[in-house]
Amino acid sequence: MRRYQDINDTGCRVFQDALELVGRRWTGAILLAGLRGARRFGEYRAAVAGISDRLLAQRLKELEADGLIERTVIPTSPVQITYAPSPDGRELMTLLQPLIDWSHRRRPAGIA
């Protein structure tokens, strides 16, 4: 008989942390925008319909702190800042693709 880990075990906490990370509102959309070529703040804002500037800035900082987005400062006048998915961010989106596919299969017909 298989023994399930107690929810307080380290393995379960790590998994729960990962679920909460990807479950944060806008996280997936921001990473997807980066995979599709967004680099500047305005490009992310245009690609992620409905997100406020404040929340986009906050999420980009969080994703950078989590190692999923790389922020680059280009010392021009004015200074330019670009964002791109890190290798871990790209890997995460690759791992989430089966979930994306599953969600599309479950979506009722006629809903875009």
Short mmCIF file of C-alpha atoms in Angstrom, two decimals, residues 41-93:
data_model
loop_
_atom_site.label_atom_id
_atom_site.label_comp_id
_atom_site.label_asym_id
_atom_site.label_seq_id
_atom_site.Cartn_x
_atom_site.Cartn_y
_atom_site.Cartn_z
CA PHE A 41 7.14 47.19 -20.09
CA GLY A 42 4.72 48.66 -22.62
CA GLU A 43 4.86 45.52 -24.74
CA TYR A 44 3.94 43.40 -21.71
CA ARG A 45 1.12 45.81 -20.83
CA ALA A 46 -0.25 45.61 -24.38
CA ALA A 47 0.02 41.80 -24.46
CA VAL A 48 -1.65 41.24 -21.07
CA ALA A 49 -5.06 42.84 -21.49
CA GLY A 50 -6.61 44.12 -18.30
CA ILE A 51 -3.51 44.31 -16.10
CA SER A 52 -2.75 47.63 -14.40
CA ASP A 53 0.67 49.26 -14.60
CA ARG A 54 1.08 48.90 -10.84
CA LEU A 55 0.27 45.18 -10.83
CA LEU A 56 2.41 44.50 -13.90
CA ALA A 57 5.38 46.20 -12.24
CA GLN A 58 4.77 44.21 -9.05
CA ARG A 59 4.48 40.88 -10.89
CA LEU A 60 7.61 41.55 -12.96
CA LYS A 61 9.54 42.22 -9.74
CA GLU A 62 8.17 39.05 -8.14
CA LEU A 63 8.96 36.95 -11.20
CA GLU A 64 12.47 38.38 -11.26
CA ALA A 65 12.91 37.59 -7.55
CA ASP A 66 11.65 34.05 -8.21
CA GLY A 67 14.18 33.64 -11.04
CA LEU A 68 11.56 33.32 -13.78
CA ILE A 69 12.15 36.68 -15.48
CA GLU A 70 15.49 38.31 -16.27
CA ARG A 71 15.65 42.10 -16.08
CA THR A 72 18.28 43.89 -18.14
CA VAL A 73 19.18 47.57 -17.77
CA ILE A 74 20.54 49.14 -20.94
CA PRO A 75 22.55 52.27 -20.06
CA THR A 76 21.24 54.58 -22.77
CA SER A 77 19.67 57.99 -22.46
CA PRO A 78 17.02 57.47 -21.28
CA VAL A 79 17.79 54.17 -19.58
CA GLN A 80 16.00 51.20 -21.16
CA ILE A 81 14.86 48.20 -19.18
CA THR A 82 13.96 44.90 -20.81
CA TYR A 83 12.44 41.75 -19.38
CA ALA A 84 12.61 38.21 -20.75
CA PRO A 85 11.76 34.78 -19.40
CA SER A 86 14.78 33.16 -17.77
CA PRO A 87 15.71 29.55 -18.58
CA ASP A 88 13.64 28.51 -15.52
CA GLY A 89 10.72 30.62 -16.76
CA ARG A 90 10.89 29.01 -20.19
CA GLU A 91 11.12 25.55 -18.60
CA LEU A 92 8.11 26.29 -16.39
CA MET A 93 6.01 27.29 -19.40
#
